Amino acid sequence: MYVAVKGGERAIENAHRLLANARRGDQSVPEVTLDQISEQLGLAVDRVMSEGSLYDRELVALAIKQARGDLIEAIFLVRAFRATLPRFGASEPVDTGAMRVQRRVSSTFKDIPGGQILGPTFDYTHRLLDPSLAEGFVPEAPATAEASTAATPRVTDILGRDGLIESSPQAEDGAGVGDLTREPLNFPADRDLRLQNLARGDEGFLLAMGYSTQRGYGRNHPFAGEIRFGEVEVEFLAEEVGFAVPLGSIELTECQMVNQFKGSATEAPCFTRGYGLAFGQSERKTMSMALVDRALRARELGEEALAPAQDEEFVLSHSDNVQATGFVEHLKLPHYVDFQSELGLLRKLRQEFAEANAEPMKEAAE
Amino acid sequence: MNAPAYNFAYLDEQTKRMIRRAILKAIAIPGYQVPFASREMPMPYGWGTGGVQVTAAILGPQDVLKVIDQGSDDTTNAISIRKFFAKTAGVATTTATDEATVIQTRHRIPETALNENQVLVYQVPIPEPLRFLEPRETETRRMHALAEYGLMHVKLYEDIARFGHIATAYAYPVKVNARYVMDPSPTPKFDNPKMDNCPALQLFGAGREKRIYAIPPYTQVVSLDFEDHPFEPYRFNAPCALCGAENSYLDEIVTDDKGGRMFVCSDTDYCEGRQAAGHHGSLSAAPYKEKAGSHG
Amino acid sequence: MVDQDMADLDTLENDQPLLVAESLSKSFGRIAACRDVSFALYPGEVLAIVGESGSGKSTLLQMLSGQLAPSAGQVSYRMRDGVTRDLTTLGEAERRFLFRTDWGYVHQDPAQGLRMAVSAGANVGERLMAVGWDHYGRIRDTASDWLTRVEIDVARIDDAPRTYSGGMRQRLQIARNLVTGPRLVFMDEPTGGLDVSVQARLLDLLRSLVAELHLAVIIVTHDLAVARLLSHRVMVMKGGRVIETGLTDQVLDDPREPYTQLLVSSILPP
């Protein structure tokens, strides 16, 4: 005798408890602390801050712990929290030219004012698994020197001074900055919303899209004009006091790509730009973002837009990994009612097919 | 660390205001998809965030909330959403359709007829009925604005040419108030007639796609078809095995690995109500009663 | 080439031009693609615009069909209600409606003017459905009828044009355009890319359809033989300008401009 399935509530409660235990793992193993995550898995924290659109290392470390290391799950937690926070307004534009650089490289010139600074990078390491890192590793103290007072002007500003690269498009005076988390995206998208979308976009997706442009799907001849990583001041214009108040500093990575030149009947040819920006040290992300930013400007720059990375609706609609995973994983939800409808239709069609094909067989039998 | 404090029904008042504005616009233009700035919610996109935002925006302390998924109050996601509102709004919840003032649903319309004091909130995955024929949003927006629905009929024509029938079993497109073509959400086409001239307000929320649309009470809703291939609601070949209902949508339950099957009402509240009132099907848990014309 | 059916129609309707171009010009930056083109087209009249590639004929066609805004000059069209409208004043809804009902546009590549993955019947029926036809049987019958008229085997009505030959696709595109009874059809090298024998068959079909339906046609072609077979009048373009215009037989038998003479003399004898 059939008894209807019940007890979903109990099942969920038990599932939550099981999850909490799986998350903690073997209790004889020490619990991982938020400090450990923030300090020693710093690049994971950087990524979650960027895609979660929230700069708070401690909170993000908690999210990563709660998500058991699943970074997209962590990004989801961070974004859901961010949605509850009150909004004061927008900061003053951050001056990346005044960044206290820890790393700064350019592939377009051999040497630049302020120098090429390698900084802490995996580049040039040999990817050999190092067992000495397993436990008790104490790194050598890094080399130190007098802090340099040399200015580190942006390479794109240097090119711009001679008019060799297009100027960055400026917003109209008094125009507000759009907010992707507060207004729905429309196509064609304005530059501010496009860049916000890419900044929050999934690193893997943007990496693949950027890679595709290099392989010929909408090639735009990129050079890494500059990649810089370091601390910048964030300032907020407090109306009560009438001047900009420093809120603190954050770490940013910025990438400026220099792309193939363009000209028109009325303008001399010059290089074009692609831009990438992310929290923390996120070079792969900012470089991919810059490649895709430039690809998405194809139509604006009068180029034929045939490649996937140049398709604005395609790229911007599918870059958000929280949305993407929500929809992909929603297939786990019960769909049996719709499946039932499909079954009914299929059975009917199969019956009709059988009837239609039954007649000639009968004739053959005669 | 910042410990969050949540507003009634989770959303802050400004967000609710924004959503209500979108809802009012949707009601003023029946069947038209109003863009809205969907918020990040504590459940994943694709799992009902649109429906939850609509419900959160309209819920008041006196409301009684029912949440169903696949017609049942007891499926995991329905439970999860009901608990969410119990926790963040403290409203009374119910499984009885006729006691609810707000019903949030995924993929079914309740069998019990709704009344003027009720709001039905549908969870919608893909709001755009033309999406699979035309992937570009810029183009589909234009098609709706200019009432250019030829492409929709092309799809129906193709189905008839290929299968002899219109081959859409759920999310069957409808024309609302003789103007906008709308996707009713993945409800089975069996439920389409319930939307027509319904006394309750019907609201549709798509969180990930960021659209809200609505059917005001007593609005004409017509399923698309051809004059010589009219819309036919799906009929089951058997009544519910538990309560004997002949006009309700049935779930197919696989009972053994030899092909054994039984059909029971998808709407659990409706089925339990009928059983409580003494109706029985051929396989119900109640003592066996001789029933004329039983299909055992 | 004079259409005898013209006398059967309302003379007033035929006295008024259907489409008028006045001093049409188009520049792209410093390139003047089209300069100062003017003409009037009457109902049932076939006008051929001939020239080599780069002559500006395609740009002109784009402007005449409202797909490209002119840099100077204007195009006016007499709508079905009798009112003459400047194309640039048409709203998008009006323009799209016009394109689906009173106008046809035959692309050189039929894949551009068809839905390749959708059956032939649906391709022909789409415009009917777009203007409200909702009887499947009638739509299908009308589509079958048109397939026969363009000499496509009716048994292929449920096949997608992906499975059709080039000539068949082009004929299907024509049927799709003519099903709503347009008064004006634009054609962009409709026989380009087809085998010579297939071309001949298509031209024959076009000639009889145009005459039978009293269609006004603006056809762009580099092929003078096509112009001679189909058109009443011809405009010869070179470097963006119309260098010679007149009745087709006159211009082709007795070309005045040296360039026209060159074009005519380069037609290989059959």
mmCIF file of N, CA and C in Angstrom, chain A residues 186-188 299 313, chain B residues 32-33 35 128-131 134-151 179-181 211, chain C residues 91-97 100:
data_model
loop_
_atom_site.group_PDB
_atom_site.id
_atom_site.type_symbol
_atom_site.label_atom_id
_atom_site.label_comp_id
_atom_site.label_asym_id
_atom_site.label_seq_id
_atom_site.Cartn_x
_atom_site.Cartn_y
_atom_site.Cartn_z
ATOM 1 N N ASN A 186 20.992 46.669 -19.025
ATOM 2 C CA ASN A 186 20.340 46.820 -20.323
ATOM 3 C C ASN A 186 21.376 46.748 -21.418
ATOM 4 N N PHE A 187 20.934 46.339 -22.596
ATOM 5 C CA PHE A 187 21.878 46.333 -23.711
ATOM 6 C C PHE A 187 21.452 47.369 -24.724
ATOM 7 N N PRO A 188 22.390 48.081 -25.376
ATOM 8 C CA PRO A 188 23.829 48.059 -25.119
ATOM 9 C C PRO A 188 24.165 48.638 -23.738
ATOM 10 N N ARG A 299 32.207 46.934 -31.518
ATOM 11 C CA ARG A 299 31.268 47.719 -32.300
ATOM 12 C C ARG A 299 31.522 49.211 -32.133
ATOM 13 N N GLU A 313 25.924 40.754 -25.307
ATOM 14 C CA GLU A 313 24.846 40.089 -24.586
ATOM 15 C C GLU A 313 25.297 38.725 -24.081
ATOM 16 N N TYR B 32 3.173 42.151 -19.408
ATOM 17 C CA TYR B 32 4.416 42.799 -19.833
ATOM 18 C C TYR B 32 5.500 42.564 -18.776
ATOM 19 N N GLN B 33 6.711 42.214 -19.233
ATOM 20 C CA GLN B 33 7.803 41.927 -18.302
ATOM 21 C C GLN B 33 8.493 43.222 -17.881
ATOM 22 N N PRO B 35 11.393 45.119 -16.013
ATOM 23 C CA PRO B 35 12.723 44.865 -15.452
ATOM 24 C C PRO B 35 12.791 45.404 -14.018
ATOM 25 N N GLU B 128 10.947 34.945 -20.595
ATOM 26 C CA GLU B 128 10.736 35.347 -21.970
ATOM 27 C C GLU B 128 10.213 34.182 -22.808
ATOM 28 N N PRO B 129 8.951 34.243 -23.271
ATOM 29 C CA PRO B 129 8.402 33.114 -24.030
ATOM 30 C C PRO B 129 9.108 32.905 -25.370
ATOM 31 N N LEU B 130 9.726 33.953 -25.886
ATOM 32 C CA LEU B 130 10.382 33.839 -27.180
ATOM 33 C C LEU B 130 11.850 33.459 -27.064
ATOM 34 N N ARG B 131 12.337 33.282 -25.828
ATOM 35 C CA ARG B 131 13.775 33.149 -25.615
ATOM 36 C C ARG B 131 14.404 32.037 -26.437
ATOM 37 N N GLU B 134 14.535 33.119 -30.085
ATOM 38 C CA GLU B 134 15.371 34.277 -30.354
ATOM 39 C C GLU B 134 16.158 34.586 -29.088
ATOM 40 N N PRO B 135 17.451 34.211 -29.043
ATOM 41 C CA PRO B 135 18.211 34.376 -27.802
ATOM 42 C C PRO B 135 18.514 35.818 -27.412
ATOM 43 N N ARG B 136 18.420 36.765 -28.344
ATOM 44 C CA ARG B 136 18.802 38.119 -28.021
ATOM 45 C C ARG B 136 17.701 38.906 -27.321
ATOM 46 N N GLU B 137 18.037 39.456 -26.177
ATOM 47 C CA GLU B 137 17.095 40.255 -25.402
ATOM 48 C C GLU B 137 16.693 41.508 -26.163
ATOM 49 N N THR B 138 17.651 42.142 -26.862
ATOM 50 C CA THR B 138 17.343 43.374 -27.590
ATOM 51 C C THR B 138 16.265 43.094 -28.637
ATOM 52 N N GLU B 139 16.327 41.943 -29.263
ATOM 53 C CA GLU B 139 15.361 41.623 -30.312
ATOM 54 C C GLU B 139 13.998 41.233 -29.723
ATOM 55 N N THR B 140 13.988 40.432 -28.650
ATOM 56 C CA THR B 140 12.694 40.019 -28.087
ATOM 57 C C THR B 140 11.960 41.215 -27.488
ATOM 58 N N ARG B 141 12.697 42.157 -26.907
ATOM 59 C CA ARG B 141 12.053 43.355 -26.355
ATOM 60 C C ARG B 141 11.318 44.093 -27.454
ATOM 61 N N ARG B 142 11.986 44.160 -28.616
ATOM 62 C CA ARG B 142 11.385 44.861 -29.749
ATOM 63 C C ARG B 142 10.145 44.113 -30.230
ATOM 64 N N MET B 143 10.235 42.810 -30.250
ATOM 65 C CA MET B 143 9.096 42.017 -30.733
ATOM 66 C C MET B 143 7.871 42.239 -29.843
ATOM 67 N N HIS B 144 8.090 42.304 -28.537
ATOM 68 C CA HIS B 144 6.954 42.550 -27.632
ATOM 69 C C HIS B 144 6.414 43.957 -27.836
ATOM 70 N N ALA B 145 7.321 44.920 -27.978
ATOM 71 C CA ALA B 145 6.884 46.314 -28.117
ATOM 72 C C ALA B 145 6.038 46.497 -29.363
ATOM 73 N N LEU B 146 6.410 45.784 -30.431
ATOM 74 C CA LEU B 146 5.702 45.947 -31.695
ATOM 75 C C LEU B 146 4.650 44.855 -31.903
ATOM 76 N N ALA B 147 4.425 44.039 -30.869
ATOM 77 C CA ALA B 147 3.462 42.923 -30.947
ATOM 78 C C ALA B 147 3.761 42.049 -32.156
ATOM 79 N N GLU B 148 5.049 41.809 -32.412
ATOM 80 C CA GLU B 148 5.458 40.970 -33.544
ATOM 81 C C GLU B 148 5.614 39.542 -33.057
ATOM 82 N N TYR B 149 4.537 38.781 -33.092
ATOM 83 C CA TYR B 149 4.579 37.440 -32.526
ATOM 84 C C TYR B 149 4.548 36.337 -33.584
ATOM 85 N N GLY B 150 4.844 36.694 -34.809
ATOM 86 C CA GLY B 150 4.859 35.704 -35.884
ATOM 87 C C GLY B 150 5.751 34.519 -35.567
ATOM 88 N N LEU B 151 6.896 34.796 -34.963
ATOM 89 C CA LEU B 151 7.866 33.739 -34.679
ATOM 90 C C LEU B 151 7.292 32.698 -33.722
ATOM 91 N N ARG B 179 -3.102 41.310 -25.636
ATOM 92 C CA ARG B 179 -1.964 42.117 -26.075
ATOM 93 C C ARG B 179 -0.610 41.413 -25.952
ATOM 94 N N TYR B 180 -0.181 41.085 -24.730
ATOM 95 C CA TYR B 180 1.178 40.544 -24.570
ATOM 96 C C TYR B 180 1.172 39.020 -24.513
ATOM 97 N N VAL B 181 2.162 38.454 -25.203
ATOM 98 C CA VAL B 181 2.359 37.008 -25.098
ATOM 99 C C VAL B 181 3.251 36.760 -23.891
ATOM 100 N N ARG B 211 12.981 40.045 -13.873
ATOM 101 C CA ARG B 211 11.740 40.519 -14.470
ATOM 102 C C ARG B 211 10.576 40.187 -13.552
ATOM 103 N N GLY C 91 8.244 55.559 -38.180
ATOM 104 C CA GLY C 91 8.689 54.974 -36.925
ATOM 105 C C GLY C 91 9.172 53.561 -37.183
ATOM 106 N N GLU C 92 9.866 53.005 -36.198
ATOM 107 C CA GLU C 92 10.409 51.664 -36.397
ATOM 108 C C GLU C 92 9.298 50.652 -36.632
ATOM 109 N N ALA C 93 8.197 50.798 -35.895
ATOM 110 C CA ALA C 93 7.086 49.865 -36.052
ATOM 111 C C ALA C 93 6.547 49.916 -37.476
ATOM 112 N N GLU C 94 6.399 51.134 -37.986
ATOM 113 C CA GLU C 94 5.866 51.289 -39.346
ATOM 114 C C GLU C 94 6.808 50.682 -40.371
ATOM 115 N N ARG C 95 8.088 50.930 -40.172
ATOM 116 C CA ARG C 95 9.069 50.436 -41.130
ATOM 117 C C ARG C 95 9.092 48.905 -41.144
ATOM 118 N N ARG C 96 9.072 48.325 -39.961
ATOM 119 C CA ARG C 96 9.093 46.859 -39.889
ATOM 120 C C ARG C 96 7.828 46.281 -40.498
ATOM 121 N N PHE C 97 6.702 46.945 -40.265
ATOM 122 C CA PHE C 97 5.439 46.472 -40.815
ATOM 123 C C PHE C 97 5.471 46.548 -42.332
ATOM 124 N N ARG C 100 7.305 43.832 -43.897
ATOM 125 C CA ARG C 100 6.670 42.507 -43.837
ATOM 126 C C ARG C 100 5.443 42.402 -44.712
#
